[in-house]
JSON list of C-alpha atoms in Angstrom, two decimals:
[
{"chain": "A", "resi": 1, "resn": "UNK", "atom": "CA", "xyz": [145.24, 105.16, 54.85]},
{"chain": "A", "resi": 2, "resn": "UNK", "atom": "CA", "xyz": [143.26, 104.04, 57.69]},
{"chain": "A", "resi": 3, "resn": "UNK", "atom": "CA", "xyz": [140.09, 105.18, 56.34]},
{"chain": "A", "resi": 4, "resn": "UNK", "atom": "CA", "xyz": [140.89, 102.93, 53.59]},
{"chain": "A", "resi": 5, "resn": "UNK", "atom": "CA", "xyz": [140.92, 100.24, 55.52]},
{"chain": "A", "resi": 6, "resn": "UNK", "atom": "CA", "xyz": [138.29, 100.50, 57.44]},
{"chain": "A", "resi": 7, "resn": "UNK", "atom": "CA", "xyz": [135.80, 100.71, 54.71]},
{"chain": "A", "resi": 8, "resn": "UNK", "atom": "CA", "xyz": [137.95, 97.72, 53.05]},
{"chain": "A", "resi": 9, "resn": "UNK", "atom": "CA", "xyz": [136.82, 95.84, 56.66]},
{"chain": "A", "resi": 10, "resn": "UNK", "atom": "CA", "xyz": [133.41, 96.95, 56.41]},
{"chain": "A", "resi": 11, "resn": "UNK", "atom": "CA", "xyz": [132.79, 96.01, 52.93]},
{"chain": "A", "resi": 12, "resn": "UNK", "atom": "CA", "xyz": [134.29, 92.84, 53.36]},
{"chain": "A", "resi": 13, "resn": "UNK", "atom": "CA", "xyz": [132.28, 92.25, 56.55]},
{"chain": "A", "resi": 14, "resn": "UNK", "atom": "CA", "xyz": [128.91, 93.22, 55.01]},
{"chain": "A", "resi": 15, "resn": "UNK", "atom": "CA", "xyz": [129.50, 91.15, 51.90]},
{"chain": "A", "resi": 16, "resn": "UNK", "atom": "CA", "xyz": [130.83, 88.11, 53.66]},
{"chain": "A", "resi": 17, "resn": "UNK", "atom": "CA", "xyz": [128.35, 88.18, 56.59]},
{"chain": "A", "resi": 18, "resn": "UNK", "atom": "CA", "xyz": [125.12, 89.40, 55.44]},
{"chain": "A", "resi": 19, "resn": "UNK", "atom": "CA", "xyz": [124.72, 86.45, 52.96]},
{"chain": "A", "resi": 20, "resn": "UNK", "atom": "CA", "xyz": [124.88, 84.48, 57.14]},
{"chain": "A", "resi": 21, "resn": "UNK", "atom": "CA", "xyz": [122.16, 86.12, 58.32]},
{"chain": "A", "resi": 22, "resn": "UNK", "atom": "CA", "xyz": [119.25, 86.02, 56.20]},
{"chain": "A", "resi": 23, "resn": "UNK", "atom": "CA", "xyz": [116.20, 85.04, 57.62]},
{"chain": "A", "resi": 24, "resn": "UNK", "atom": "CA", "xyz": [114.80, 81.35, 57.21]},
{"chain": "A", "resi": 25, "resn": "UNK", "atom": "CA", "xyz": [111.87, 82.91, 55.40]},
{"chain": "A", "resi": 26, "resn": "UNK", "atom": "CA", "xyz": [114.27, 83.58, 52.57]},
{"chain": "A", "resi": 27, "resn": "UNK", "atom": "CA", "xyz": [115.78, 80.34, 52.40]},
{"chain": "A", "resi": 28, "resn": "UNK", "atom": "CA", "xyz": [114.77, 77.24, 50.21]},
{"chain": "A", "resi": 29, "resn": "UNK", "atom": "CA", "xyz": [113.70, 74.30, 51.44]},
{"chain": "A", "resi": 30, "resn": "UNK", "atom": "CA", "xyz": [116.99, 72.87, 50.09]},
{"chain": "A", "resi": 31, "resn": "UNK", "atom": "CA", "xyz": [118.79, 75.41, 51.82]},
{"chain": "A", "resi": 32, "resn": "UNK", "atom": "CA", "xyz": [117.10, 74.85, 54.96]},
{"chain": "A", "resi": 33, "resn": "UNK", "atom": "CA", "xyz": [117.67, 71.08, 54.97]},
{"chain": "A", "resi": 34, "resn": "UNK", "atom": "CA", "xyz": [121.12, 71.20, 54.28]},
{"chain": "A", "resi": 35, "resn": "UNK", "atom": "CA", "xyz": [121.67, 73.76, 57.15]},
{"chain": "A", "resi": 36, "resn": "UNK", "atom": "CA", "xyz": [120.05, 71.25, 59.63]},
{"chain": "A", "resi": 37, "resn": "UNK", "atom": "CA", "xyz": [122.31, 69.17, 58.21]},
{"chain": "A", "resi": 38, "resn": "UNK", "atom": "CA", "xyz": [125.12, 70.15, 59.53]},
{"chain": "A", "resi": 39, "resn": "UNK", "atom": "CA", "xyz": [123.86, 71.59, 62.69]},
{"chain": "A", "resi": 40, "resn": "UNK", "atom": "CA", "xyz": [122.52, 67.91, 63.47]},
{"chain": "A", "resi": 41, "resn": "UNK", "atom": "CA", "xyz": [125.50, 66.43, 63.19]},
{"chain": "A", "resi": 42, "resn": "UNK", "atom": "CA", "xyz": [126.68, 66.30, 66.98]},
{"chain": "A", "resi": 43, "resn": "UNK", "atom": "CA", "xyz": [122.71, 64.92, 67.68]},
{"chain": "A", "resi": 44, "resn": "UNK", "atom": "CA", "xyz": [123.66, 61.82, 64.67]},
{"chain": "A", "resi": 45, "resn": "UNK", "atom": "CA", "xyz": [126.45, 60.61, 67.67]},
{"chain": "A", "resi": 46, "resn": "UNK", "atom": "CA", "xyz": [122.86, 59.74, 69.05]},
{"chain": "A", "resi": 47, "resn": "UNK", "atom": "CA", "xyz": [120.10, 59.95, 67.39]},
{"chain": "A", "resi": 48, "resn": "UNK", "atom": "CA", "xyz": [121.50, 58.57, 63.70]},
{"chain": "A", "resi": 49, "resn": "UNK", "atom": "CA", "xyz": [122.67, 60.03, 60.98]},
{"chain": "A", "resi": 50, "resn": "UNK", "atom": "CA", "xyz": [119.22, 59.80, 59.07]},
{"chain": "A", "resi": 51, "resn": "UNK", "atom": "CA", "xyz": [117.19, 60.30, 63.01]},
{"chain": "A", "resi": 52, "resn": "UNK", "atom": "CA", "xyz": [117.11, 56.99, 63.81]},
{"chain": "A", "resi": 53, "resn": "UNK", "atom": "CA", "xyz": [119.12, 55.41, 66.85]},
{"chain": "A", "resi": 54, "resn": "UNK", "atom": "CA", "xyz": [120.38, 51.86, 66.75]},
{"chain": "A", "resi": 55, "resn": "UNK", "atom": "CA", "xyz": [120.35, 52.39, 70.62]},
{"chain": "A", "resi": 56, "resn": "UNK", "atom": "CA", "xyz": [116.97, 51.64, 72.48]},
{"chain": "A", "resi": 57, "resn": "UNK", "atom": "CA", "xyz": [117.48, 54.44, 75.27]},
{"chain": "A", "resi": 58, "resn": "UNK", "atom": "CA", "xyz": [117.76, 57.20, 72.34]},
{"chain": "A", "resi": 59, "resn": "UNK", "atom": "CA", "xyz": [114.33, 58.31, 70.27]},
{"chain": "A", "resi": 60, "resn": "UNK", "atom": "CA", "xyz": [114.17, 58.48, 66.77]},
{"chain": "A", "resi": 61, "resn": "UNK", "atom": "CA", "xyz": [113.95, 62.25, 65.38]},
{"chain": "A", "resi": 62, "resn": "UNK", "atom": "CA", "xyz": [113.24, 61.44, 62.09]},
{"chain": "A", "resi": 63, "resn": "UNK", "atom": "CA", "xyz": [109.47, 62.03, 60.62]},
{"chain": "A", "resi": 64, "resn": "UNK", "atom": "CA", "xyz": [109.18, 63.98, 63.83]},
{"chain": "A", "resi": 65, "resn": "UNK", "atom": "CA", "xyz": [106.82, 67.22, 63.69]},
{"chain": "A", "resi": 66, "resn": "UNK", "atom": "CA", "xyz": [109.03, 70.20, 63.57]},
{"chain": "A", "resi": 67, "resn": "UNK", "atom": "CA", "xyz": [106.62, 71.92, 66.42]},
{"chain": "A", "resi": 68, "resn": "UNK", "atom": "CA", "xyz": [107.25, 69.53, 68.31]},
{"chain": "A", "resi": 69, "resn": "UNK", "atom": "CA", "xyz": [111.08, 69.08, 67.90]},
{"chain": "A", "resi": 70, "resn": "UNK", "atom": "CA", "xyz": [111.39, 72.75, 68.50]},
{"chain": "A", "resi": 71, "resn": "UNK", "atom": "CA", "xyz": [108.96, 72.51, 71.75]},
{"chain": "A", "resi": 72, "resn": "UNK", "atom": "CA", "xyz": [111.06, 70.04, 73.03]},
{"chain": "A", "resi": 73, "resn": "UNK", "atom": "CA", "xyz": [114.17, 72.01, 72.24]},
{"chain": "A", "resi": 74, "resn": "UNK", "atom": "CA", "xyz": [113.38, 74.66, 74.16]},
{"chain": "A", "resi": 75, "resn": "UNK", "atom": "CA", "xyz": [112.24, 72.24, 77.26]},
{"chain": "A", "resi": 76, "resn": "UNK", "atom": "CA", "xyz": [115.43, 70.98, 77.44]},
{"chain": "A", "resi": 77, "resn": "UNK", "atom": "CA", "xyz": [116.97, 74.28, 76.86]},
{"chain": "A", "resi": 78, "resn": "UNK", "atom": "CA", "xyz": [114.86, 75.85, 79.87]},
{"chain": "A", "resi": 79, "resn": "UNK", "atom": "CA", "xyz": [115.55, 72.57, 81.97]},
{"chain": "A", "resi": 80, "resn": "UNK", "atom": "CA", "xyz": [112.08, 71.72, 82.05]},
{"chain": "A", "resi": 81, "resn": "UNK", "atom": "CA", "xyz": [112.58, 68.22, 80.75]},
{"chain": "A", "resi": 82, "resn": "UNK", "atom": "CA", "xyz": [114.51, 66.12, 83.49]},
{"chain": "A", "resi": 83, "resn": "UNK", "atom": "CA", "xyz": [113.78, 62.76, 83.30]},
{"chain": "A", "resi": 84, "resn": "UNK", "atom": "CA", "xyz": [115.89, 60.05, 81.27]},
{"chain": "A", "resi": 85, "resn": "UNK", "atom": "CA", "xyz": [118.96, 60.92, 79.54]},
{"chain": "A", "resi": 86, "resn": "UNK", "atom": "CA", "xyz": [117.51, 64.93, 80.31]},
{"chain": "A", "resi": 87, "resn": "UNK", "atom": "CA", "xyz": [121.02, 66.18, 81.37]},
{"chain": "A", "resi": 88, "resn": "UNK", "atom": "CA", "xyz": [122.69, 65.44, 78.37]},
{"chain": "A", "resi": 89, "resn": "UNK", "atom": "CA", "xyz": [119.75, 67.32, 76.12]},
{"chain": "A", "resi": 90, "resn": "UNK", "atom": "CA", "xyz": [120.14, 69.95, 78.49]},
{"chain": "A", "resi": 91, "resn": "UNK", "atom": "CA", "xyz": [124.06, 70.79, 77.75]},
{"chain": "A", "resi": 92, "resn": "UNK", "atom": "CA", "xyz": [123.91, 70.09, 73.69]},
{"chain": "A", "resi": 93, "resn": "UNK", "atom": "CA", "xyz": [120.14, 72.96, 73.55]},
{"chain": "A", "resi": 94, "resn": "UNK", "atom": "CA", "xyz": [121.77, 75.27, 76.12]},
{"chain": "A", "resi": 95, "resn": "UNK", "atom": "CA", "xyz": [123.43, 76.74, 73.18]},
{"chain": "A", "resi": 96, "resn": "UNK", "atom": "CA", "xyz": [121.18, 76.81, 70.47]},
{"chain": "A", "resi": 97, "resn": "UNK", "atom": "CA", "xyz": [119.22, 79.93, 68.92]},
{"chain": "A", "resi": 98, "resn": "UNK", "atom": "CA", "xyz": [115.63, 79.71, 68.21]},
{"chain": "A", "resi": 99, "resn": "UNK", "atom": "CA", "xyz": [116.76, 79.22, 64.78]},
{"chain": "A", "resi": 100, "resn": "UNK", "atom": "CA", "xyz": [119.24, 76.53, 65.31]},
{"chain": "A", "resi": 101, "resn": "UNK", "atom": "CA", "xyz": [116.05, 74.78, 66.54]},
{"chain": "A", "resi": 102, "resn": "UNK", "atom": "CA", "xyz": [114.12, 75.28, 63.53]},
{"chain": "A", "resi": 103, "resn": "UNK", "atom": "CA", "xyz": [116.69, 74.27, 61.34]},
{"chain": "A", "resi": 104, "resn": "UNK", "atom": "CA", "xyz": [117.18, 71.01, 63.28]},
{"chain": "A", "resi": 105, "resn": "UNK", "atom": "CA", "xyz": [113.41, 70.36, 63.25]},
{"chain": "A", "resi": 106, "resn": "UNK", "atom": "CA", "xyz": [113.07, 71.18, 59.60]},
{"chain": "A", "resi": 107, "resn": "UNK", "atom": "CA", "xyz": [116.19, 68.76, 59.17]},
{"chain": "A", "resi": 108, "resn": "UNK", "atom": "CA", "xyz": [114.85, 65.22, 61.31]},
{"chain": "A", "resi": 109, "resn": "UNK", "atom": "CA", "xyz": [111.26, 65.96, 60.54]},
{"chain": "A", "resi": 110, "resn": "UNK", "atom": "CA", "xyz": [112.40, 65.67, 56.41]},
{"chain": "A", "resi": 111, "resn": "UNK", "atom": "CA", "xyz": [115.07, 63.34, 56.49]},
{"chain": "A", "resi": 112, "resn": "UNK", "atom": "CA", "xyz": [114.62, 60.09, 55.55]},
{"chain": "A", "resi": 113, "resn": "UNK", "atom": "CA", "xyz": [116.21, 57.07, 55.40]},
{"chain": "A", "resi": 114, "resn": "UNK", "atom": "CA", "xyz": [117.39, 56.49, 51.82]},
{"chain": "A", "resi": 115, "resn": "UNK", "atom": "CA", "xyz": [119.12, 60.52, 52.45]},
{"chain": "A", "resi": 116, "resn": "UNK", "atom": "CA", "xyz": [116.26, 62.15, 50.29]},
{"chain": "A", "resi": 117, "resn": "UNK", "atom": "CA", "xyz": [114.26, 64.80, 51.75]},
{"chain": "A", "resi": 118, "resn": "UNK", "atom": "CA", "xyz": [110.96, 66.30, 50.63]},
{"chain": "A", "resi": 119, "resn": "UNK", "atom": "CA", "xyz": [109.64, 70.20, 50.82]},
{"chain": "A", "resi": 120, "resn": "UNK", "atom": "CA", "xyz": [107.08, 70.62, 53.24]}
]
């Protein structure tokens, strides 16, 4: 009965998790955006919820490069960028995975205002 089970568990892991884990290279651009999405939604308390802040001390994300999103990403994730409002960047990319970062580029540097979003 166990050994029933246990393939039950790993059946129902590789069918529920595997679908998780595919690659960004296999996702649409639709896909994509919408995963940013809701990844970005703890950087909207800042940033906007279309990437641009109605506070002057916060930049706007949106129409940003995605290289350059993800560059700075990782400098606050490394603790390389320290100036400004640094410390807070530094606690919300400590976390992320290098493709958490691409799917938050790919999500500010497509957004737009009106909620549309274009492929690149």
């Amino acid at each position: 009965m166990s050994l029933i089970l246990s393939i039950k568990r790993f059946l129902f892991v590789v069918l529920v998790v595997t679908p998780l884990v595919s690659s960004a290279d296999e996702m649409t651009p639709e896909q994509q955006f919408e995963i940013g999405k809701q990844k970005a939604l703890v950087c909207m308390t800042c940033h906007g919820a279309d990437g641009i802040s109605a506070t002057d001390t916060y930049p706007n994300l949106q129409g940003q490069k995605q290289q350059y999103l993800v560059a700075a990403l990782k400098a606050y994730k490394q603790n390389q960028r320290v100036d400004g409002l640094a410390i807070l960047m530094q606690g919300y990319a400590k976390d992320l995975s290098d493709q958490d970062m691409k799917d938050l580029a790919y999500y500010f540097s497509s957004v737009k205002t009106d909620t549309s979003h274009q492929s690149q």
